[in-house]
Coordinates of C-alpha atoms in Angstrom, one line a residue:
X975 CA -0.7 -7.8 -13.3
X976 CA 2.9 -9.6 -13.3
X977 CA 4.4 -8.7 -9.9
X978 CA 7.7 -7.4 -11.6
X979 CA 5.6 -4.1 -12.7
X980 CA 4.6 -3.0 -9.1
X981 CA 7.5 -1.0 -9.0
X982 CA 7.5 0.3 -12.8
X983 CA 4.3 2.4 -12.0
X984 CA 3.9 5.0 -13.1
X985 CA 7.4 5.1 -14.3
X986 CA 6.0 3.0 -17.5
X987 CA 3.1 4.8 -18.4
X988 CA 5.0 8.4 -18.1
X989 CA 8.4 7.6 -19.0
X990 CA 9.3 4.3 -20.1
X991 CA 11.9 2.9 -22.2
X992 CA 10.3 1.6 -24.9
X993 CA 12.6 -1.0 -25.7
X994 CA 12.6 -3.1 -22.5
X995 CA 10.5 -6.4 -22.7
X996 CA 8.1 -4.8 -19.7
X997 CA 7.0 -2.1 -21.9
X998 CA 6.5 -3.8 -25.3
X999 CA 4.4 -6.9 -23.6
X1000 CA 2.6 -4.2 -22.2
X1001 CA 2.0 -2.4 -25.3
X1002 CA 0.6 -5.6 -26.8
X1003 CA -1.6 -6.1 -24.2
X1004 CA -3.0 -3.1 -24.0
X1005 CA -3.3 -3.7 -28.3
X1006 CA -5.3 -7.1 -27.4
X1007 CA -7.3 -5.8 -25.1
X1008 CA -8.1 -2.8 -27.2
X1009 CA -7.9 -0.4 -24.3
X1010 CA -4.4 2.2 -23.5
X1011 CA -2.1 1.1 -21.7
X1012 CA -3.0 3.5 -18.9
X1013 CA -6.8 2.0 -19.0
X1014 CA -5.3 -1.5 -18.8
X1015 CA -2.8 -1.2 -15.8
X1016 CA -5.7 0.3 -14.4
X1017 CA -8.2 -2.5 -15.0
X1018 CA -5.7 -4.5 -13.1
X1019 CA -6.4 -2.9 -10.1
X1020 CA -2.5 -1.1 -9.8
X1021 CA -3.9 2.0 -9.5
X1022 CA -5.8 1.8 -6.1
X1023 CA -5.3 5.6 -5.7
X1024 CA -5.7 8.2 -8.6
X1025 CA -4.9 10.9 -6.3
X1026 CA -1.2 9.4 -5.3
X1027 CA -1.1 8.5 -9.1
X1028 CA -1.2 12.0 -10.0
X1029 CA 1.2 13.0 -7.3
X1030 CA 3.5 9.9 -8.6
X1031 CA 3.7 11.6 -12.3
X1032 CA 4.3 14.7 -10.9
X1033 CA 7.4 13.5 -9.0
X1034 CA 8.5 11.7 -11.5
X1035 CA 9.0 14.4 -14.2
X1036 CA 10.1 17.4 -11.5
X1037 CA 11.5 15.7 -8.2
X1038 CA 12.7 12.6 -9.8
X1039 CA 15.0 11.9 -6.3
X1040 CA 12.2 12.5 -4.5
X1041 CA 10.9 15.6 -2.5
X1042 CA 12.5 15.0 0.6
X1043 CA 15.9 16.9 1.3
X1044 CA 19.4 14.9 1.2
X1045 CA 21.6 15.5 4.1
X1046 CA 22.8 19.2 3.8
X1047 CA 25.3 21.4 6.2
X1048 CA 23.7 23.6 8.9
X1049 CA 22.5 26.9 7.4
X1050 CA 24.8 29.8 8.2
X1051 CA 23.9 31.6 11.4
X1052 CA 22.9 35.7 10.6
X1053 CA 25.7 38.1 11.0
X1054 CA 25.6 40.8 13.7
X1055 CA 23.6 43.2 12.3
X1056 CA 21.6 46.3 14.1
X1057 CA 18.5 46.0 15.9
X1058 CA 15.6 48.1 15.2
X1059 CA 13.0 49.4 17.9
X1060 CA 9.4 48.5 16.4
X1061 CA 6.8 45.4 17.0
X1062 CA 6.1 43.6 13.4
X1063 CA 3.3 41.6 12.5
X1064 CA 2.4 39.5 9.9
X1065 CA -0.8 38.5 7.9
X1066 CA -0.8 34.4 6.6
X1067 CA -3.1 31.6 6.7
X1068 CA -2.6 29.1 9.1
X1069 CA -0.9 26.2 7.3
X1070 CA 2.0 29.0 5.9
X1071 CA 5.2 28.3 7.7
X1072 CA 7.3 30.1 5.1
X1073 CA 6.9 33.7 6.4
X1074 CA 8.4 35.8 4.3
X1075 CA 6.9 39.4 5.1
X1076 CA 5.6 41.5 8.0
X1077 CA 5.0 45.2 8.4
X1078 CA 5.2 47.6 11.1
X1079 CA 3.8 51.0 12.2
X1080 CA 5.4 54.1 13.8
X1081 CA 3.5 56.9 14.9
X1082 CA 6.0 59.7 15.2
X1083 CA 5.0 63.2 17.2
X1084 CA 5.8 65.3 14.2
X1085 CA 2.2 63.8 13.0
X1086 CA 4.2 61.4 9.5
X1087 CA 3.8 57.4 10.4
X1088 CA 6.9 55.1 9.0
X1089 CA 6.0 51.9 7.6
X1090 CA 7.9 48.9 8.1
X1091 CA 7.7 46.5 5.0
X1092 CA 9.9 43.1 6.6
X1093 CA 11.1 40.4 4.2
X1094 CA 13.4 37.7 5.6
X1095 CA 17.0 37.1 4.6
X1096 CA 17.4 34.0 3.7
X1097 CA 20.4 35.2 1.8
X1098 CA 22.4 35.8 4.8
X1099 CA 22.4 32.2 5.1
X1100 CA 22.6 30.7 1.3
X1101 CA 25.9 31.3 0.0
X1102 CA 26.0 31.1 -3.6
X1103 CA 26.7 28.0 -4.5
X1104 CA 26.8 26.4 -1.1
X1105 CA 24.8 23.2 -1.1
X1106 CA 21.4 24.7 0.2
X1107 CA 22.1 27.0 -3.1
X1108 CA 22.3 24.3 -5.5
X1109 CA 18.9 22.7 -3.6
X1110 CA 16.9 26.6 -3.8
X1111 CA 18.3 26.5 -7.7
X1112 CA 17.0 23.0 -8.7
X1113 CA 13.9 23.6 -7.4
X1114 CA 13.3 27.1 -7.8
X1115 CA 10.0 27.8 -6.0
X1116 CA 7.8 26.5 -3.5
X1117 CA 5.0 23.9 -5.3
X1118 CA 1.2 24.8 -3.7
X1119 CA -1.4 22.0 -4.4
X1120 CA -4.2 21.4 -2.2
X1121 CA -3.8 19.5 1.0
X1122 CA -0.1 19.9 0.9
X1123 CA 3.2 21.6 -0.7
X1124 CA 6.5 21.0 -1.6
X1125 CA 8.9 23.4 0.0
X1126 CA 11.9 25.0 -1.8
X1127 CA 14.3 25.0 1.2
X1128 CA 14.5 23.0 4.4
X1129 CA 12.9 23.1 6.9
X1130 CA 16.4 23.9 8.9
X1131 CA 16.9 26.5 6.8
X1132 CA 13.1 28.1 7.3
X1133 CA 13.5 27.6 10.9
X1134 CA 16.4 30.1 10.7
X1135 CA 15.2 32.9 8.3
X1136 CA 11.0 32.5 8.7
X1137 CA 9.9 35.6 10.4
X1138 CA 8.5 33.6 13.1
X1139 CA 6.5 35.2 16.5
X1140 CA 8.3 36.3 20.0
X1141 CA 11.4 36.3 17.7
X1142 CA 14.4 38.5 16.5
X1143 CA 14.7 37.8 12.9
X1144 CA 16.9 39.3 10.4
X1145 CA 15.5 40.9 8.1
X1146 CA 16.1 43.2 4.7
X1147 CA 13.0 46.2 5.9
X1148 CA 12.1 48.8 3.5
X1149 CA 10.6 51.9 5.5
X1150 CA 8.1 54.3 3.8
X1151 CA 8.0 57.5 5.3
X1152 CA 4.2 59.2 5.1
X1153 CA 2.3 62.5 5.2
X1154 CA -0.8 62.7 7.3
X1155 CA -2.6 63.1 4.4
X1156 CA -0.8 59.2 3.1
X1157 CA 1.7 61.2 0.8
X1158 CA 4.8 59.5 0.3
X1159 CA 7.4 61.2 1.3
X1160 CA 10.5 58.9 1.5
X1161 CA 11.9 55.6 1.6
X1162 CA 14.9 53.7 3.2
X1163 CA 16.0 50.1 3.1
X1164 CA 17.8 48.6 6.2
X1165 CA 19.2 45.2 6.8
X1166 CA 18.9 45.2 10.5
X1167 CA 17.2 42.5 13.4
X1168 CA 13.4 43.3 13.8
X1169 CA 11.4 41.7 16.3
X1170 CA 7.9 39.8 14.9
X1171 CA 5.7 40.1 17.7
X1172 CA 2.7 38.4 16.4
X1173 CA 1.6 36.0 13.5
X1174 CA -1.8 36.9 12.4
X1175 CA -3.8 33.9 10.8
X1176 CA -6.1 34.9 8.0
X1177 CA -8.7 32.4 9.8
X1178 CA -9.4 34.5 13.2
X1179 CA -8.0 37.9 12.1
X1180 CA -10.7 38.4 8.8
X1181 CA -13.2 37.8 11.6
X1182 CA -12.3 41.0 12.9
X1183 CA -10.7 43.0 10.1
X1184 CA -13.1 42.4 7.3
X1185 CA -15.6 45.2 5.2
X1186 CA -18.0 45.7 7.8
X1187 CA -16.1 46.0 10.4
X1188 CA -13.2 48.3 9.3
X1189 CA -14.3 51.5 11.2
X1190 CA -17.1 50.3 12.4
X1191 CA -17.2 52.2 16.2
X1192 CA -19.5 49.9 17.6
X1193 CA -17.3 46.8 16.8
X1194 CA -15.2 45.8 19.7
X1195 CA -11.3 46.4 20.1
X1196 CA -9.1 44.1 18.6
X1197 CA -5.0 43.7 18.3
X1198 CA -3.7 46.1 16.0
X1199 CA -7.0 47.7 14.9
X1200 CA -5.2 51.3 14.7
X1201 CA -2.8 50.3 12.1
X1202 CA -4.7 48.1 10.1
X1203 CA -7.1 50.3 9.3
X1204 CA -4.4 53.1 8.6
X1205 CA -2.7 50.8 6.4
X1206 CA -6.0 50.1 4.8
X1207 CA -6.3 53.6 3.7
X1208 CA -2.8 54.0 2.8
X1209 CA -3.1 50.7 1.0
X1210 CA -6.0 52.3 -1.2
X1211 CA -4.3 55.2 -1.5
X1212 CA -1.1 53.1 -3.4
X1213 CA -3.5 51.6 -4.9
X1214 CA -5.0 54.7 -6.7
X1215 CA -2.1 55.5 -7.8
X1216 CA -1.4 52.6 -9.8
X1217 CA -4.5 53.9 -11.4
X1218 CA -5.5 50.1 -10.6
X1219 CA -8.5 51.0 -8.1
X1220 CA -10.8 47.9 -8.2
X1221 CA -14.1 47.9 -7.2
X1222 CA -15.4 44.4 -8.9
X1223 CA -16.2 41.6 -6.1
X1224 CA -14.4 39.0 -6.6
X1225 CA -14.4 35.2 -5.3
X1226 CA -11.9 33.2 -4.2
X1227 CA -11.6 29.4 -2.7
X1228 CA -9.4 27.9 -0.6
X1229 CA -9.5 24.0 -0.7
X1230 CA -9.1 21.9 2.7
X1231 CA -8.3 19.0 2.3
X1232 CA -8.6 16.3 5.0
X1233 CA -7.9 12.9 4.7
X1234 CA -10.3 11.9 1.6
X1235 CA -12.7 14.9 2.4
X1236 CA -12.7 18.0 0.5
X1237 CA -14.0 21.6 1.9
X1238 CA -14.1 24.3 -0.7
X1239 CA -14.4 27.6 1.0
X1240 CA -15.3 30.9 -1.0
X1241 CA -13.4 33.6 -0.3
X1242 CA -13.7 37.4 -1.2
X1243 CA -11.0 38.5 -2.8
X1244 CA -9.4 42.2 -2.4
X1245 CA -10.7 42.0 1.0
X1246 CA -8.8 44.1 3.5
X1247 CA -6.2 41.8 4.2
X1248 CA -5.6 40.9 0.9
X1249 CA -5.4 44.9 -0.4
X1250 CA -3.3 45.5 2.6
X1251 CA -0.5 42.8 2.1
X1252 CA -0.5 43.1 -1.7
X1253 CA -0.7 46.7 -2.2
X1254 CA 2.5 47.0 -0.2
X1255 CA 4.2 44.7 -1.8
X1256 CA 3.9 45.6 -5.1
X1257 CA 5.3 48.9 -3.5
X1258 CA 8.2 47.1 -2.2
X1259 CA 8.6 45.0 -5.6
X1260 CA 8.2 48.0 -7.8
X1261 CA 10.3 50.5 -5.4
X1262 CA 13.5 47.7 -5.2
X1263 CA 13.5 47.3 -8.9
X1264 CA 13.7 50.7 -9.6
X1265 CA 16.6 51.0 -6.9
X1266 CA 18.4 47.9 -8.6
X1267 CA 17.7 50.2 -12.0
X1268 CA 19.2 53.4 -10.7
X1269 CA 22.3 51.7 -9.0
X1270 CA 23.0 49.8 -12.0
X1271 CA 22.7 46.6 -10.1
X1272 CA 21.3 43.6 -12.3
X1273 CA 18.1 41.7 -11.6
X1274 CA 15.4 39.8 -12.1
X1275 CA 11.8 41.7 -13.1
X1276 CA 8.3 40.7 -14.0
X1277 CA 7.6 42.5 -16.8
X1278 CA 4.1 42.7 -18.5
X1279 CA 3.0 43.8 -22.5
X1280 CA -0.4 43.4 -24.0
X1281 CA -1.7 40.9 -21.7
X1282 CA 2.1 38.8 -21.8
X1283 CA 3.6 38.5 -18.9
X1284 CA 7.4 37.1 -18.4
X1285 CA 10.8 37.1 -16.7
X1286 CA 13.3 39.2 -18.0
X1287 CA 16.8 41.0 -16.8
X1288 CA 15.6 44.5 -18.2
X1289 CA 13.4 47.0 -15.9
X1290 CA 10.4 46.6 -18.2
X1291 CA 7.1 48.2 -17.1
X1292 CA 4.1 45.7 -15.5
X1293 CA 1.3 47.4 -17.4
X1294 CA -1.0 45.3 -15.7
X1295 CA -0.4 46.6 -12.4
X1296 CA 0.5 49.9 -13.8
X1297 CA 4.1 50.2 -12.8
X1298 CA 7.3 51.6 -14.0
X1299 CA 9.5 47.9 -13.1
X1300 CA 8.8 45.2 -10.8
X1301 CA 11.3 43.0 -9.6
X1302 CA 10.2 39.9 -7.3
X1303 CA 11.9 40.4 -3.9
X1304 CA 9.1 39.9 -0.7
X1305 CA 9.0 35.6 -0.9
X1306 CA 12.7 34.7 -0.7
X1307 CA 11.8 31.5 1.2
X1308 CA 9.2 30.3 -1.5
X1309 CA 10.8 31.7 -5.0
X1310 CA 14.8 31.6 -6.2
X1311 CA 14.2 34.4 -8.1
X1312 CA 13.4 36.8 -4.9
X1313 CA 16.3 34.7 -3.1
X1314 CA 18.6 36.0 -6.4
X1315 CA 17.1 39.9 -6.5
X1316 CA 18.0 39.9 -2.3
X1317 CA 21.1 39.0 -2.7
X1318 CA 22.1 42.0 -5.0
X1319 CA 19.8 44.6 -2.8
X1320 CA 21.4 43.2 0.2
X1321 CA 25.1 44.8 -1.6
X1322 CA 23.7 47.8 -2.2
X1323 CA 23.1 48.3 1.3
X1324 CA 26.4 46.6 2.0
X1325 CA 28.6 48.5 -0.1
X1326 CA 29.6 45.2 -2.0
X1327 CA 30.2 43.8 -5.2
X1328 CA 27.3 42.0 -6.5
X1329 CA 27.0 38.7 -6.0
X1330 CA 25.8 38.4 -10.0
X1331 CA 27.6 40.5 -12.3
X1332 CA 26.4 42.9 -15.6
X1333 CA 24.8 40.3 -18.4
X1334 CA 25.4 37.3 -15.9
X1335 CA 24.9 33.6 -17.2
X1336 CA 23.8 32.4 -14.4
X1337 CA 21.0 35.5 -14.0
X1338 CA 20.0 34.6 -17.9
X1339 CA 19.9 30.7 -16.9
X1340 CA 17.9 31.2 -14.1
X1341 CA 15.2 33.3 -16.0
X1342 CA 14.9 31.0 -18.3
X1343 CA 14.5 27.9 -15.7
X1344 CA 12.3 30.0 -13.7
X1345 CA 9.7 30.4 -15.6
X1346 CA 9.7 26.9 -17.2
X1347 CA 9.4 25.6 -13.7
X1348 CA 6.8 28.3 -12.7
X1349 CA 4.6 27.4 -15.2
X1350 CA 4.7 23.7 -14.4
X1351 CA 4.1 24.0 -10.9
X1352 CA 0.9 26.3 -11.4
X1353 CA -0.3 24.1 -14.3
X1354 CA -0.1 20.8 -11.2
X1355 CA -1.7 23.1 -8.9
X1356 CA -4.4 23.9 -10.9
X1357 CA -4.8 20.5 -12.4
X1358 CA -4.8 18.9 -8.5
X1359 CA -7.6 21.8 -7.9
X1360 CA -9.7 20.6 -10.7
X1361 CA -9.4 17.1 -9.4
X1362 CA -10.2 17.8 -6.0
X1363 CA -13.1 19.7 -7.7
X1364 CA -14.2 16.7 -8.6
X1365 CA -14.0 14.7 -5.7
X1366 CA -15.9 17.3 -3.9
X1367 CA -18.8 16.7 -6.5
X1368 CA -18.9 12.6 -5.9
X1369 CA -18.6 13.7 -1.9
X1370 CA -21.8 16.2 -1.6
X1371 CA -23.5 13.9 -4.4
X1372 CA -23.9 16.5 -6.9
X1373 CA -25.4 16.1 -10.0
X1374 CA -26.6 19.1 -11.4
X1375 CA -24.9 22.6 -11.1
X1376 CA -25.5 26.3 -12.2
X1377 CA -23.1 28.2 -14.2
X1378 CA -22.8 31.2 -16.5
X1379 CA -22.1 31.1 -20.2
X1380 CA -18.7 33.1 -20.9
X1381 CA -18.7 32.3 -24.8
X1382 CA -19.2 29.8 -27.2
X1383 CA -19.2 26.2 -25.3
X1384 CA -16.9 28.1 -22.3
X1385 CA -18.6 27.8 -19.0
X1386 CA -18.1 28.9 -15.2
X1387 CA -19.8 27.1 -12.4
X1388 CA -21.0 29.3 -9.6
X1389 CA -20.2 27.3 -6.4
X1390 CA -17.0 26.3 -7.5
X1391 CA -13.6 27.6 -9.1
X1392 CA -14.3 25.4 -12.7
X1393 CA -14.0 26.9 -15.6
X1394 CA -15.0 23.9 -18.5
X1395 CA -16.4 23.6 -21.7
X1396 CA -20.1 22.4 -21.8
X1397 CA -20.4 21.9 -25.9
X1398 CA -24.4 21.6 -26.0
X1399 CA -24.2 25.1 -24.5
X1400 CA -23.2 26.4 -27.6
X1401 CA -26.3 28.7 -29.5
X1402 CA -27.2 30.4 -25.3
X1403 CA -25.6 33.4 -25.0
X1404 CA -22.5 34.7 -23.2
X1405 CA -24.0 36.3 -19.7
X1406 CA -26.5 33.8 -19.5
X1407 CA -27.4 31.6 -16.5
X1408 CA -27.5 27.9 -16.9
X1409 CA -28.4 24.9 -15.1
X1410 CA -25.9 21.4 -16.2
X1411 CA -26.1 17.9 -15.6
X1412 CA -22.9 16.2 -14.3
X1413 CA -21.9 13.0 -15.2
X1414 CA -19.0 10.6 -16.2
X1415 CA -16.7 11.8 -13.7
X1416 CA -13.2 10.3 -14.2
X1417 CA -10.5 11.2 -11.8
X1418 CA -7.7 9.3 -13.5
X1419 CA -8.2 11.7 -16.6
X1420 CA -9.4 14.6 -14.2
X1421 CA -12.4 15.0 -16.8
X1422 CA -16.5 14.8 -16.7
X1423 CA -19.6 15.6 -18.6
X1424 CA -21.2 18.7 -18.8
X1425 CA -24.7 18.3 -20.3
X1426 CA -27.5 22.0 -20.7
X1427 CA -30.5 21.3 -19.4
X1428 CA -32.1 24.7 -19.3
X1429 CA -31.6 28.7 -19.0
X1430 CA -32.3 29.8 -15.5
X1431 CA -31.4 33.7 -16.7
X1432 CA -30.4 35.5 -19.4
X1433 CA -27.7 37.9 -19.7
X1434 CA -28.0 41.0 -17.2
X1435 CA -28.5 43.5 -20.2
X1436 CA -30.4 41.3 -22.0
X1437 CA -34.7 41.8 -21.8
X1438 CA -35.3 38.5 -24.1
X1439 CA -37.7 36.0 -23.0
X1440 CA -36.1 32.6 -21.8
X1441 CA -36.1 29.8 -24.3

């Protein structure tokens, strides 16, 4: 390879200019040598790394200057605001520094409990179209990939807002007043200080709060057992109510990536964490969008129709988790959209203008970017997943996996989150248990064969012989 393309990678294979000399003597190159131009620059040996060739395209196309931060102005320190009397806590994994949300407890001696649902203003300290504005708007979200993520803001500016341990943050709190028998009986949102005594890390805290131990009275005493488990219940109770009650197991894997090594670690989903956290905020998310709603107050809601889910500026029901309107407000530091929907909540409580008017362009503009960005950064998450799926199989030296058929040629492995098509499958039927062969594994097109070798089982209501 001519030294002068070094620096063109991958900037000619994703992007090029077709009409420079570099790109057309390596089109007909790559036509002499009879393989794409992608196979060719490989061949060369100027692709030492697929992984930080996939991360190279990916910048290119989203973060063209980069993903570092240019030089931006100190974010604004929070106004005076009051200070409320409880002890938060929050529920993250270990490598989340962007904590957006914690929740509280109150027992009160009239026998009702007050929930505290925290978010953290980062509005307080982005003023529309300050700098660290125009930075939260051309990125719009947070990008997750394994091993790693792109942040939306600055670290400056999460220092400020993150709801981080032993401190006084500021906070926009939504307080749910319940019965003793987990009715609702009211709600109030606050923008006040509230101190975040702990961080809990998914890691050490499932240990202790997890399905066999949630009142178990023989397992020992742990931080914050009482609430927990009385958010558990309320949390099932929400839940209910929804009409969304789930009783399905469900896995879930969480990569760790370590240098070149790959752990892929199965998780239960709906676990008790995981119904605590979400089921109150979906509560928060529905009950703010309906306050936006009544107040007249424009927003941003996720709305969801016959399996469609998208962005819109109306209050449109989320049939598939069975509420009226649901507006995105509880990750402010990870997604513009919740940064945009606090800013209007926070002048209701105020008394202020709206920062974004009735039929706003920039409310419209940001929809549509949203979700165009969105869907990119999930599609790059999952595509980095699947690669590191990959690497994980030439790591442990696999060769031959089981998976069930979900139809046609459409398979699921069980020890890992790939869903792939295996077309010999085709002809076993959906539900059955399979054994594949792995081979060809390419991690510059992320792709493999999937080859049926047998039927381990058929399908659970099926009394047919094995072939």
């Amino acid at each position: 390879l001519p030294e002068e393309y070094a620096s063109l990678i991958p900037r000619i294979l994703i992007a090029p200019d077709k009409n420079t000399l570099e790109y057309k003597a390596l089109e007909e190159a790559a036509n002499t040598a009879g393989l794409s131009q992608l196979r060719l620059i490989e061949r060369c040996g100027a692709i030492p790394s697929t992984l930080d060739f996939h991360m190279a395209t990916f910048l290119l196309e989203y973060f063209p200057r980069g993903a570092g931060f240019a030089e931006v102005t100190e974010p604004i320190d929070p106004p005076e605001l009051p200070k409320c009397n409880v002890r938060a806590f929050s529920m993250d994994d270990e490598a989340t520094t962007e904590i957006d949300d914690a929740l509280s407890v109150e027992w009160r001696d009239d026998g009702t409990i007050r929930v505290g649902i925290h978010i953290a203003a980062p509005a307080l300290g982005i003023p529309p179209g300050s700098d660290l504005d125009r930075i939260a708007r051309e990125r719009l979200s947070t990008v997750y990939y394994p091993g790693n993520k792109i942040t939306m803001l600055p670290d400056a500016l999460i220092h400020h807002y993150t709801l981080g341990e032993a401190h006084d943050c500021p906070a926009l709190s939504l307080y749910v007043d319940v019965a003793s028998d987990l009715r609702v009986l009211g709600t109030e949102t606050k923008l006040e200080w509230v101190h975040i005594a702990d961080n809990l890390r998914h890691e050490t805290l499932e240990i202790e709060f997890n399905a066999e131990t949630l009142r178990n009275p023989g397992f020992p005493d742990y931080p914050y057992r009482r609430e927990l488990e009385w958010l558990h219940d309320f949390a099932a109770v929400l839940e209910a109510g929804r009409g969304k009650a789930d009783t399905v197991e469900r896995v879930d894997y969480n990569f760790k990536v370590d240098g070149e090594t790959i752990r892929i670690v199965p998780r239960k989903r709906g676990s008790p964490i995981d119904k605590v956290v979400s089921e109150l905020m979906i509560f928060a998310n529905a009950h703010w969008g309906g306050w936006l709603a009544e107040k007249r107050v424009s927003g941003i809601y996720r709305a969801q129709a016959n399996g469609k889910t998208r962005m819109t500026t109306a209050p449109d029901p989320h049939q598939g988790l069975g509420v009226v309107q649901y507006a995105w407000s509880s990750s402010p530091l990870r997604r513009y959209v919740d940064l945009v929907n606090q800013r209007q909540l926070i002048s209701i409580v105020q008394g202020t203008d709206p920062v974004y008017p009735p039929r706003s362009e920039q409310l419209f503009s940001t929809v549509r970017d949203f979700e165009l960005a969105y869907d990119a950064y999930n599609e790059f998450q999952r595509r980095l997943e699947r690669y590191w799926m990959l690497r994980w199989l030439i790591q442990e030296d696999v060769h031959e996996v089981t998976a069930n058929v979900i139809r046609d040629d459409l398979v699921r492995f069980d020890s890992l989150p790939m869903v792939t098509r295996a077309p010999s499958v085709m002809g076993v039927a959906s539900g059955s248990k399979v054994k594949l062969a792995i081979s060809a594994i390419d991690l510059l097109d992320i792709s493999f064969h999937a080859e049926y070798l047998e039927t381990l089982a058929p399908p659970p209501d099926s009394t047919a012989p094995l072939p």
